[in-house]
CSV table of N, CA and C and ligand atoms in Angstrom, one decimal:
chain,number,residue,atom,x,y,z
A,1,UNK,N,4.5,-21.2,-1.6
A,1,UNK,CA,4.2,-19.7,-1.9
A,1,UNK,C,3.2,-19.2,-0.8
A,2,UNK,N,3.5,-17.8,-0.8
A,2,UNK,CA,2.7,-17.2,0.5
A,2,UNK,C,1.7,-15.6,-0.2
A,3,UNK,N,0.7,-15.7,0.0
A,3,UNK,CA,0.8,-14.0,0.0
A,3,UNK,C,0.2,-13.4,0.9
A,4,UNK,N,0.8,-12.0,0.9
A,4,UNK,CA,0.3,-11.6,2.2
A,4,UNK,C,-0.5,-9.9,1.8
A,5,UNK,N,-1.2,-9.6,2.7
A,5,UNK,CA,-1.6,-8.0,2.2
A,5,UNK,C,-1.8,-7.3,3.2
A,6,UNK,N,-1.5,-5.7,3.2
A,6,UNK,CA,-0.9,-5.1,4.4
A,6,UNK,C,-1.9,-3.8,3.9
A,7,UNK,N,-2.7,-2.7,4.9
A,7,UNK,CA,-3.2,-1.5,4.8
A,7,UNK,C,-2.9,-0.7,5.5
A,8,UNK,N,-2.8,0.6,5.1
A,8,UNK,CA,-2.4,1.6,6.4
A,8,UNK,C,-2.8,3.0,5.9
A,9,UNK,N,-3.5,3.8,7.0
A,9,UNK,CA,-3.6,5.1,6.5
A,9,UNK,C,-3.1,5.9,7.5
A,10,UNK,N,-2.8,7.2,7.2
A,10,UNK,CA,-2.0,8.2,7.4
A,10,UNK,C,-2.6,9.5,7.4
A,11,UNK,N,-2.7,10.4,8.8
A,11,UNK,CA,-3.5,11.6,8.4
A,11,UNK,C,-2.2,12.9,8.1
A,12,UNK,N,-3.3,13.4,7.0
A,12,UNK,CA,-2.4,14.7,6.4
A,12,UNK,C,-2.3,15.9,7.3
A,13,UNK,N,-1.8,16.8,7.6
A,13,UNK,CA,-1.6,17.6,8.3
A,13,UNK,C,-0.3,19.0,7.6
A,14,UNK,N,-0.2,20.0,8.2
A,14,UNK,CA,0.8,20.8,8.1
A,14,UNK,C,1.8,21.0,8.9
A,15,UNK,N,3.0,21.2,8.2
A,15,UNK,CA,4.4,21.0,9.5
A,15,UNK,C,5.3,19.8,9.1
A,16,UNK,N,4.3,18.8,8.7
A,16,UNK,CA,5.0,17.1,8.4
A,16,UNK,C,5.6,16.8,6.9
A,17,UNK,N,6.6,16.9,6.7
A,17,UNK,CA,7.6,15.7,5.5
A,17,UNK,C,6.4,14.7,5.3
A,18,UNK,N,6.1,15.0,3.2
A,18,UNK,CA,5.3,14.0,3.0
A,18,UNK,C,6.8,13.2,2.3
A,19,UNK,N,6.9,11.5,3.0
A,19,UNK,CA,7.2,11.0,2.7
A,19,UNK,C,6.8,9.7,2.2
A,20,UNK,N,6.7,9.6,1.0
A,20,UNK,CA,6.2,8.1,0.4
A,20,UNK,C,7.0,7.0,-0.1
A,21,UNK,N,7.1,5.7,-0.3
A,21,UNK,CA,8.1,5.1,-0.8
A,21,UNK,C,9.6,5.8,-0.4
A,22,UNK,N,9.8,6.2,0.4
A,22,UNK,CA,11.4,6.7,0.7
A,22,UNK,C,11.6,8.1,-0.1
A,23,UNK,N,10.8,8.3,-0.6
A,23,UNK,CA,10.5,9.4,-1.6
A,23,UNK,C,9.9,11.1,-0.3
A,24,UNK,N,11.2,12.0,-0.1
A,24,UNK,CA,10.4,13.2,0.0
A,24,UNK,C,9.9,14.2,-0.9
A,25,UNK,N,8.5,14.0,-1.1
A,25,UNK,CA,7.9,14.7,-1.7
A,25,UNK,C,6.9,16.7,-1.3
A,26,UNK,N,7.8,17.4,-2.1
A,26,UNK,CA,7.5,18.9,-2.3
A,26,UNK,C,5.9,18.8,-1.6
A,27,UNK,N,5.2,19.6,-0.7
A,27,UNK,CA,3.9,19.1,-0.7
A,27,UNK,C,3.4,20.2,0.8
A,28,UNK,N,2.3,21.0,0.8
A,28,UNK,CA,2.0,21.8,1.7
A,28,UNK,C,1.5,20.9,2.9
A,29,UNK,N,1.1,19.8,2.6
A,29,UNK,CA,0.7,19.0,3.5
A,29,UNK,C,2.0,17.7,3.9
A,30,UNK,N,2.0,17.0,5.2
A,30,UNK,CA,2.7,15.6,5.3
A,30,UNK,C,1.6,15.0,6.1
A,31,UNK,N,2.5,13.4,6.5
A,31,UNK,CA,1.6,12.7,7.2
A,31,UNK,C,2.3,12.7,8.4
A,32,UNK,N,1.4,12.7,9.2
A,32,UNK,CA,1.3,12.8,10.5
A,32,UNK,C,2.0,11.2,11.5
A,33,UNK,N,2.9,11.1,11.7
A,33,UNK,CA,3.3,9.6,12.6
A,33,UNK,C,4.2,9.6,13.6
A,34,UNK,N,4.6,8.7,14.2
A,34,UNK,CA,5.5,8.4,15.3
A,34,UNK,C,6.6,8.0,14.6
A,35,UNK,N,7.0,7.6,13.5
A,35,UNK,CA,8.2,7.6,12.4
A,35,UNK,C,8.4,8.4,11.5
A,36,UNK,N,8.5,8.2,10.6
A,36,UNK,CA,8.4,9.0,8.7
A,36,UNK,C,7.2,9.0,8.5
A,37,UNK,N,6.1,8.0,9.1
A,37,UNK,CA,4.7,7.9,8.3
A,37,UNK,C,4.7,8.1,7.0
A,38,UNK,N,5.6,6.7,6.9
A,38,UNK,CA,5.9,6.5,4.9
A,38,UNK,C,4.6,5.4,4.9
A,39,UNK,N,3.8,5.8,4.6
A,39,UNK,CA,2.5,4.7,4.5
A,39,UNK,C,2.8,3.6,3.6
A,40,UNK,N,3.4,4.4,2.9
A,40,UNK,CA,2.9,2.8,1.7
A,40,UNK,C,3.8,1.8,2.2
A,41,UNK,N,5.2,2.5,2.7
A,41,UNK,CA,6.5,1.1,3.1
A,41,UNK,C,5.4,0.4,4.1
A,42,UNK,N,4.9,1.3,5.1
A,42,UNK,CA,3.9,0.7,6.1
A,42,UNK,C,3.4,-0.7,5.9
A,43,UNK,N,2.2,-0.4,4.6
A,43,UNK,CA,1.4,-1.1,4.3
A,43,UNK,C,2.5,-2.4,3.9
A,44,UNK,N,3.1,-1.9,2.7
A,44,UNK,CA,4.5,-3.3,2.5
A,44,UNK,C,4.9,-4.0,3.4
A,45,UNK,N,5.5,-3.5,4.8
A,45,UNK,CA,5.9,-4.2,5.5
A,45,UNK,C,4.9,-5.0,6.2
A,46,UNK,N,3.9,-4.2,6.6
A,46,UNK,CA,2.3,-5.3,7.0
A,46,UNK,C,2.5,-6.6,6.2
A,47,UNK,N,2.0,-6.4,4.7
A,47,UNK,CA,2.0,-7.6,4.0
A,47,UNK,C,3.1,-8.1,3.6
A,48,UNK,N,4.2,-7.8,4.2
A,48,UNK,CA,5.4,-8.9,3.9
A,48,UNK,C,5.3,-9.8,5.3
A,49,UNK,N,4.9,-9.0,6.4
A,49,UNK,CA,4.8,-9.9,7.6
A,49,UNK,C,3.6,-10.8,7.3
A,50,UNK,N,2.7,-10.5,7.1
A,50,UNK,CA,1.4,-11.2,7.1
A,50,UNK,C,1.5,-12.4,6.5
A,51,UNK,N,2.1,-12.3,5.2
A,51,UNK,CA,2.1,-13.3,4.4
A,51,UNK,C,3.1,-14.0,5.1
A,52,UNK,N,4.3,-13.9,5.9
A,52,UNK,CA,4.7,-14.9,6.8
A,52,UNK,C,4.1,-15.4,8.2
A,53,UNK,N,2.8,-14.7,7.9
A,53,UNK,CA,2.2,-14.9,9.5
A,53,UNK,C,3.6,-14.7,10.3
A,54,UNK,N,4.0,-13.6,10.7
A,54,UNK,CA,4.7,-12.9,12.0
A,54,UNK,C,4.5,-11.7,12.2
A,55,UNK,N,3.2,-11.7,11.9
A,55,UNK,CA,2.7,-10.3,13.5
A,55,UNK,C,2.2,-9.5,12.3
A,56,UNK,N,2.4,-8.2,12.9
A,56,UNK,CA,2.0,-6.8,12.3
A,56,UNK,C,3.4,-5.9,12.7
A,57,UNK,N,3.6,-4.3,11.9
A,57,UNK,CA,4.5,-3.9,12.2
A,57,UNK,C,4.6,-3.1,13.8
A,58,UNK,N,3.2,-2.8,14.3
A,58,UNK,CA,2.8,-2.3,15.1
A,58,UNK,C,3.1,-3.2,16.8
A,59,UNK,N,3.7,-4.4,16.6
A,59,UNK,CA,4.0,-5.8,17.1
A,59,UNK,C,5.4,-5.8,16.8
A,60,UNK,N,6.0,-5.2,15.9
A,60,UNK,CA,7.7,-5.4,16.0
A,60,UNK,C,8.2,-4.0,15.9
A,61,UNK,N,7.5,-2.9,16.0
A,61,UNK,CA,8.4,-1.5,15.9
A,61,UNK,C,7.1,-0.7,16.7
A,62,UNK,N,7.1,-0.9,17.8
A,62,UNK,CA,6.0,-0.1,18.5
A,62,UNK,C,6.0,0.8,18.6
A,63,UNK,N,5.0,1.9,18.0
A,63,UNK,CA,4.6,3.7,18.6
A,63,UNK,C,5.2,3.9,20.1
A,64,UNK,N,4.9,3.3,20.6
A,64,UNK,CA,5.5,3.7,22.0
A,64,UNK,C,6.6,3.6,22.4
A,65,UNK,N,7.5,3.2,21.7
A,65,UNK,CA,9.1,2.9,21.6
A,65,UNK,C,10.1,4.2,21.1
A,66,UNK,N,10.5,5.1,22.0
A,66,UNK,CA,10.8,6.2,21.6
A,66,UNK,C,12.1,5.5,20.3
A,67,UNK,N,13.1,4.9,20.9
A,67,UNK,CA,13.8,4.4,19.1
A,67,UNK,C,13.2,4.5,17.9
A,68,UNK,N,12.0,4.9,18.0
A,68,UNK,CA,11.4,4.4,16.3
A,68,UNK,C,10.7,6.1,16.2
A,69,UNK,N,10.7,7.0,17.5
A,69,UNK,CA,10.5,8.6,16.8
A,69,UNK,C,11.1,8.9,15.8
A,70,UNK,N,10.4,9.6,14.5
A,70,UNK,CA,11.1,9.7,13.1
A,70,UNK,C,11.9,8.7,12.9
A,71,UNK,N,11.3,7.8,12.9
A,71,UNK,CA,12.6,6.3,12.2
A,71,UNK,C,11.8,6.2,10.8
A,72,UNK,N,13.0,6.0,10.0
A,72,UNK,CA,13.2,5.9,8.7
A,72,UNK,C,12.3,4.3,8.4
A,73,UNK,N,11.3,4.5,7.6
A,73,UNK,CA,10.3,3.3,7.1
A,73,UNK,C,11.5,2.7,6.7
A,74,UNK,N,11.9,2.8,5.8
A,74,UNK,CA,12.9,2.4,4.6
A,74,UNK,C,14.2,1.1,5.7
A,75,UNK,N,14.7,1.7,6.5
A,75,UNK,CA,15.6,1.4,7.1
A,75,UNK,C,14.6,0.3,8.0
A,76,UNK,N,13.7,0.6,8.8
A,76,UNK,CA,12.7,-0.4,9.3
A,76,UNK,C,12.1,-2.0,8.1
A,77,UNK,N,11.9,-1.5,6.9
A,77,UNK,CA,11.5,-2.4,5.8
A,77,UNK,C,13.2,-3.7,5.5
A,78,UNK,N,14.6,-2.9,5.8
A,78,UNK,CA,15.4,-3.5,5.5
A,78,UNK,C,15.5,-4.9,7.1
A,79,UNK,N,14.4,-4.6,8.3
A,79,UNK,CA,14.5,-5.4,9.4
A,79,UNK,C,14.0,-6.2,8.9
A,80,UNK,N,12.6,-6.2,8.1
A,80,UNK,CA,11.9,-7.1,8.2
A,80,UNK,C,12.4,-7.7,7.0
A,81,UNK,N,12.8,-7.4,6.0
A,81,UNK,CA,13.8,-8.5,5.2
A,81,UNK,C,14.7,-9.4,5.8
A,82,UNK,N,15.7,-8.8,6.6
A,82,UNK,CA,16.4,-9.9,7.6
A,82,UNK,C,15.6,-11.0,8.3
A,83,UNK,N,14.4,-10.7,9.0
A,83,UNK,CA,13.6,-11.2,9.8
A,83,UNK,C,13.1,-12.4,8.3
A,84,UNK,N,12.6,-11.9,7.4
A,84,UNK,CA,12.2,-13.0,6.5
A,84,UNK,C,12.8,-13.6,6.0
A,85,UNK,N,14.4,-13.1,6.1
A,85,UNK,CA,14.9,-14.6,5.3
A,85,UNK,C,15.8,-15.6,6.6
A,86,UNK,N,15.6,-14.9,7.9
A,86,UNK,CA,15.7,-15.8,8.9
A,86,UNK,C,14.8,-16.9,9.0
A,87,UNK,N,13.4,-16.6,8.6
A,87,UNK,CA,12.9,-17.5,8.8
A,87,UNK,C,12.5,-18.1,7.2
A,88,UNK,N,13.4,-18.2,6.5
A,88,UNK,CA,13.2,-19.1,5.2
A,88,UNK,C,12.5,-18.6,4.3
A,89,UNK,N,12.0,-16.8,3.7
A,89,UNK,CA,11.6,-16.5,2.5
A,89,UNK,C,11.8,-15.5,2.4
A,90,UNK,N,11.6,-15.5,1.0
A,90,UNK,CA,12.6,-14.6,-0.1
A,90,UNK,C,11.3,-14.3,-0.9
A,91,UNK,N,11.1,-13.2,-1.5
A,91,UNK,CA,10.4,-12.3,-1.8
A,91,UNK,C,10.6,-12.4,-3.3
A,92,UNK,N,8.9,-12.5,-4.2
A,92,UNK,CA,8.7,-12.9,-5.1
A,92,UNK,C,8.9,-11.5,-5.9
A,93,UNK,N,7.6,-11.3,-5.7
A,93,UNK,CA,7.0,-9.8,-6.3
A,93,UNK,C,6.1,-9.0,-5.2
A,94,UNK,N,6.5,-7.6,-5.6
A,94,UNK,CA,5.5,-6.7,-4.7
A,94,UNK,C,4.4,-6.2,-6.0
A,95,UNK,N,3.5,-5.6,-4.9
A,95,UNK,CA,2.3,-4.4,-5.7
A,95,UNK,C,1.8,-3.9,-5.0
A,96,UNK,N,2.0,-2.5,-5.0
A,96,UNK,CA,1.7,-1.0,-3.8
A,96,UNK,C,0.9,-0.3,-4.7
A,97,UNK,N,-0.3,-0.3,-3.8
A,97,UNK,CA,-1.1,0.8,-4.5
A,97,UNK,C,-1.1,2.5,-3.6
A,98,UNK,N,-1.0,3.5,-3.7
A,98,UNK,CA,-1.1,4.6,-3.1
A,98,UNK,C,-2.3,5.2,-3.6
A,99,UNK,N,-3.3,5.5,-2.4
A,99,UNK,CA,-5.0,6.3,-2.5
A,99,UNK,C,-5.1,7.8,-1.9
A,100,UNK,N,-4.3,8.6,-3.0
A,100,UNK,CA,-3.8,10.0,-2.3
A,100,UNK,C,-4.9,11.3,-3.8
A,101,UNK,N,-5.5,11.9,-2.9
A,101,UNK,CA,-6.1,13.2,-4.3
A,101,UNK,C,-4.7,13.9,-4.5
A,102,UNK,N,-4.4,14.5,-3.9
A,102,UNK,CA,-2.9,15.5,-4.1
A,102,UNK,C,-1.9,14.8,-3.0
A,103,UNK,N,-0.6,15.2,-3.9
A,103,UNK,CA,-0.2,15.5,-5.1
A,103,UNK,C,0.0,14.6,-6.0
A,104,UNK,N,-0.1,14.8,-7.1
A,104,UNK,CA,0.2,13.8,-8.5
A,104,UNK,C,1.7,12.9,-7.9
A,105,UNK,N,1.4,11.9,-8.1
A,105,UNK,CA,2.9,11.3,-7.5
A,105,UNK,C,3.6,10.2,-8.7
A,106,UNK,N,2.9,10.4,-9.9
A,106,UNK,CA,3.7,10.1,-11.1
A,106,UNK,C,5.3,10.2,-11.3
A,107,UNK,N,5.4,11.2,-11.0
A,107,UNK,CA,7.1,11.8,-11.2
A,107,UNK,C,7.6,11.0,-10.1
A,108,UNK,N,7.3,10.4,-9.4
A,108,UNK,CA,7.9,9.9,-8.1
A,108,UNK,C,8.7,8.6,-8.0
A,109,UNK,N,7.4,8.1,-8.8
A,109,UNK,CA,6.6,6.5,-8.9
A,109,UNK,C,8.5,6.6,-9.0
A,110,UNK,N,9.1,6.3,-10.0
A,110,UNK,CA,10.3,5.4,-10.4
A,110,UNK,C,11.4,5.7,-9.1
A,111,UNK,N,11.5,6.6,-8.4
A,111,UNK,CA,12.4,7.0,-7.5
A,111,UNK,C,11.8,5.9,-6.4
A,112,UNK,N,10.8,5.6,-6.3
A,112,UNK,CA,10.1,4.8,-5.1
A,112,UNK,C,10.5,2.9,-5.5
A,113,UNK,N,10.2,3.1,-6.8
A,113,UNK,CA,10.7,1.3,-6.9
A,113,UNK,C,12.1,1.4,-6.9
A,114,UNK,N,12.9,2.1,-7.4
A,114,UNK,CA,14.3,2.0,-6.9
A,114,UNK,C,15.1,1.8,-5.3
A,115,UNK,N,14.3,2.5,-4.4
A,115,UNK,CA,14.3,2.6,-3.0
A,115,UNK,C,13.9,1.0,-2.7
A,116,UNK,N,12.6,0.6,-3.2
A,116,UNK,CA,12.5,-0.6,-2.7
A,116,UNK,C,13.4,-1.1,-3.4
A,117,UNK,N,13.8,-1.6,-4.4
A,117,UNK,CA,14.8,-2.6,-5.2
A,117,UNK,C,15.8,-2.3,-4.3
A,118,UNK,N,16.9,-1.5,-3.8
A,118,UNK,CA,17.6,-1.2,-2.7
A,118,UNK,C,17.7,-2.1,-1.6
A,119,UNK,N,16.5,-1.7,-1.1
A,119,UNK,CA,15.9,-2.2,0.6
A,119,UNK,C,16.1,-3.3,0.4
A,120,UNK,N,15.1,-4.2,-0.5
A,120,UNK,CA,15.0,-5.7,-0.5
A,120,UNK,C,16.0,-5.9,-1.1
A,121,UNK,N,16.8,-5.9,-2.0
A,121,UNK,CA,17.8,-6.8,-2.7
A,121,UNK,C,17.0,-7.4,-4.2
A,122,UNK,N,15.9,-6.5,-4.6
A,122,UNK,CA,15.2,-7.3,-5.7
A,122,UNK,C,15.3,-6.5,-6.4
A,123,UNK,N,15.1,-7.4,-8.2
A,123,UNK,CA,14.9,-6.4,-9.3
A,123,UNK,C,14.0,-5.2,-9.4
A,124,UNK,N,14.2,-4.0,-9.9
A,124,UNK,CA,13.2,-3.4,-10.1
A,124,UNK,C,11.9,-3.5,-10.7
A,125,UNK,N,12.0,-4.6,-11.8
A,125,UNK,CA,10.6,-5.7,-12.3
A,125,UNK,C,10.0,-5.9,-11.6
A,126,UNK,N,10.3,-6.3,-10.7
A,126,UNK,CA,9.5,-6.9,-9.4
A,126,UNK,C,9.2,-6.2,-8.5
A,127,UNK,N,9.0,-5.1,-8.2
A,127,UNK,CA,8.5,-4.0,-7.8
A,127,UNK,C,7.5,-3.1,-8.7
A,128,UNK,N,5.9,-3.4,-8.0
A,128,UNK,CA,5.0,-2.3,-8.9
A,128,UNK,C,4.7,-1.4,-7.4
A,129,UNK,N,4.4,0.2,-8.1
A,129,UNK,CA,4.1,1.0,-7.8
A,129,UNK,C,3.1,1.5,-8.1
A,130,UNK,N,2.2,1.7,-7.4
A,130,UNK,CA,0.8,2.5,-8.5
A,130,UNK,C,0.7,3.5,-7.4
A,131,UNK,N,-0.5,4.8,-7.9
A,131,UNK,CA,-1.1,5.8,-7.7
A,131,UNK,C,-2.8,6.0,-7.9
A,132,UNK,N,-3.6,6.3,-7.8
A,132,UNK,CA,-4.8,6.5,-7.7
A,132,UNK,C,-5.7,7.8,-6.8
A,133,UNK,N,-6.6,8.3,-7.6
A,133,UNK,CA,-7.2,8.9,-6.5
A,133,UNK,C,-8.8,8.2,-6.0
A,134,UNK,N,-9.4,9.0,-5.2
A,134,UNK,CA,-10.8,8.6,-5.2
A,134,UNK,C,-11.9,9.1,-5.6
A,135,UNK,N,-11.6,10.1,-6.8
A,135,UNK,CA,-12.6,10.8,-7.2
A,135,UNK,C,-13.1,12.1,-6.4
A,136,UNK,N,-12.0,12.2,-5.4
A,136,UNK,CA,-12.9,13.2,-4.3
A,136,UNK,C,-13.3,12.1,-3.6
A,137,UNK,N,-13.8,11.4,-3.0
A,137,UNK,CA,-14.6,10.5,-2.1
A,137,UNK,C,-14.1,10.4,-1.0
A,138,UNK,N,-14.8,10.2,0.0
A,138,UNK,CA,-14.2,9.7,1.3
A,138,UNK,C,-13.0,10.7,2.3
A,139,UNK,N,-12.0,10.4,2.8
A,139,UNK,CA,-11.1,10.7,3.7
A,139,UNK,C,-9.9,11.3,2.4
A,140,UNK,N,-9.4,10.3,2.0
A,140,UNK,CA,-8.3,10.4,0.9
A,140,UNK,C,-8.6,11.4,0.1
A,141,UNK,N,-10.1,11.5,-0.8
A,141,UNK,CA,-10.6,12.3,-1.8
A,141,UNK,C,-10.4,14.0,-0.8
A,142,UNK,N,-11.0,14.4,0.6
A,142,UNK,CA,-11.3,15.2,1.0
A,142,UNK,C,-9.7,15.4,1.1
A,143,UNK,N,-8.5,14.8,1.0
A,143,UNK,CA,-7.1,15.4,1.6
A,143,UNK,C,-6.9,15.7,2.8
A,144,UNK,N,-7.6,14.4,3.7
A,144,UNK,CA,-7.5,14.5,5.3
A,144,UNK,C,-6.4,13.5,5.3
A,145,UNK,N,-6.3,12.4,4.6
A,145,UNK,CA,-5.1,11.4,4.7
A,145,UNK,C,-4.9,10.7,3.5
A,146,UNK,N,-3.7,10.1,3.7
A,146,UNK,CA,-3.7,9.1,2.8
A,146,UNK,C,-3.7,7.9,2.9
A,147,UNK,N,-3.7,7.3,2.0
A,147,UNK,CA,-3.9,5.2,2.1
A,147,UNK,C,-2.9,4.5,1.4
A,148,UNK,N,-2.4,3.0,1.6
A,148,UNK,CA,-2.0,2.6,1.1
A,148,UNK,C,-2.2,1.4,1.2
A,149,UNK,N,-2.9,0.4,-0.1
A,149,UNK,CA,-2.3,-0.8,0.2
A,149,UNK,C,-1.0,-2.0,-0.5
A,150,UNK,N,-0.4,-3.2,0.3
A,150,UNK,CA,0.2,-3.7,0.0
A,150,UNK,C,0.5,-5.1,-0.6
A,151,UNK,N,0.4,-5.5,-1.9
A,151,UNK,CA,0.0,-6.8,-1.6
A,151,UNK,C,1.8,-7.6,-2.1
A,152,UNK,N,2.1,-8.6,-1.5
A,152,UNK,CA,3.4,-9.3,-1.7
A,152,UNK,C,3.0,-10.8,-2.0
A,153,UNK,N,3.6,-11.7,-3.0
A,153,UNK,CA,4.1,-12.9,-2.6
A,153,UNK,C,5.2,-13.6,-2.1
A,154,UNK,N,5.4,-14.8,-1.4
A,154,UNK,CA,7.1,-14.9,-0.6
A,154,UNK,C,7.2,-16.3,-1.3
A,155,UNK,N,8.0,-16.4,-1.7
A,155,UNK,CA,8.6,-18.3,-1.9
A,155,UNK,C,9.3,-18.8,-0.5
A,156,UNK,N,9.2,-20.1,0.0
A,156,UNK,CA,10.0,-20.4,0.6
A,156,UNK,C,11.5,-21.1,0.4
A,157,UNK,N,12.3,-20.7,1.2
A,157,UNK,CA,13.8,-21.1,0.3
A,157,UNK,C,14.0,-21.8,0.5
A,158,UNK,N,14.7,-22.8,-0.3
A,158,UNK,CA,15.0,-24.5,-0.1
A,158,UNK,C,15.6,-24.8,1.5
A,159,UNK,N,15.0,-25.9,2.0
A,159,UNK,CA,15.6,-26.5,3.1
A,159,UNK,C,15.5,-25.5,4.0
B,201,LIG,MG1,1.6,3.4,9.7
């Protein structure tokens, strides 16, 4: 068994699709990226790589690579599953946490573990989703960006 954990933040701006978990969400603000800047898949994909020690996502889908202008997280998360079970693991359980003041992303939550159950090929059990704010605090609290982190475990597959 492996685990891995992945962070990523995202600054909020106007003009930008807030997209989270695959999820476009209603919202006067988005995040600002060189793809969807779906943070949380972000963070996910960080810690699905990490936990296999291969790289970062920044290392296999580079900002500077016009192919990946508005590229779909989602569709990018479905590489790095190929990439993991090329190299021998299969995916236990996730846990995403999202560190956003606005908007309430309760109503969302279930549209987002569906997306992942999709992507990866896993039960929806095995997919947690959370939400949180910071009290106001910090970067997140002030609604300059958002955060996410990712934590995964991988099994290795027989032989
Ligand atoms: Mg990112």
């Amino acid at each position: 068994m492996r685990i891995g954990h992945g962070y990523d933040v995202h600054r909020l701006v106007a003009g930008r699709k807030l997209i989270l978990g695959g999820v476009e969400i209603p919202h006067h603000l988005g995040l600002l990226g060189h793809s969807d800047a779906d943070v949380v898949t972000h963070a996910l994909m960080d810690a699905l790589l990490g936990a296999a020690a291969l790289g970062d996502i920044g290392q296999h889908f580079p900002d500077t690579d016009p192919a990946y202008a508005g590229a779909s997280s989602l569709a990018l998360l479905g590489r790095v599953m190929d990439l993991l079970a090329r190299e021998g693991w299969r995916v236990e359980n996730i846990d995403l946490t999202i560190l956003a003041q606005r908007p309430k992303l309760k109503d969302y939550i279930p549209q987002m573990r569906q997306n992942y159950a999709r992507a990866m090929g896993l039960p929806v059990g095995a997919i947690s989703v959370k939400a949180t704010t910071e009290e106001g605090l910090g970067f997140t609290g002030g609604e300059l960006g958002i955060a996410a982190h990712g934590v995964v475990l991988l099994e290795a597959l027989p032989g």
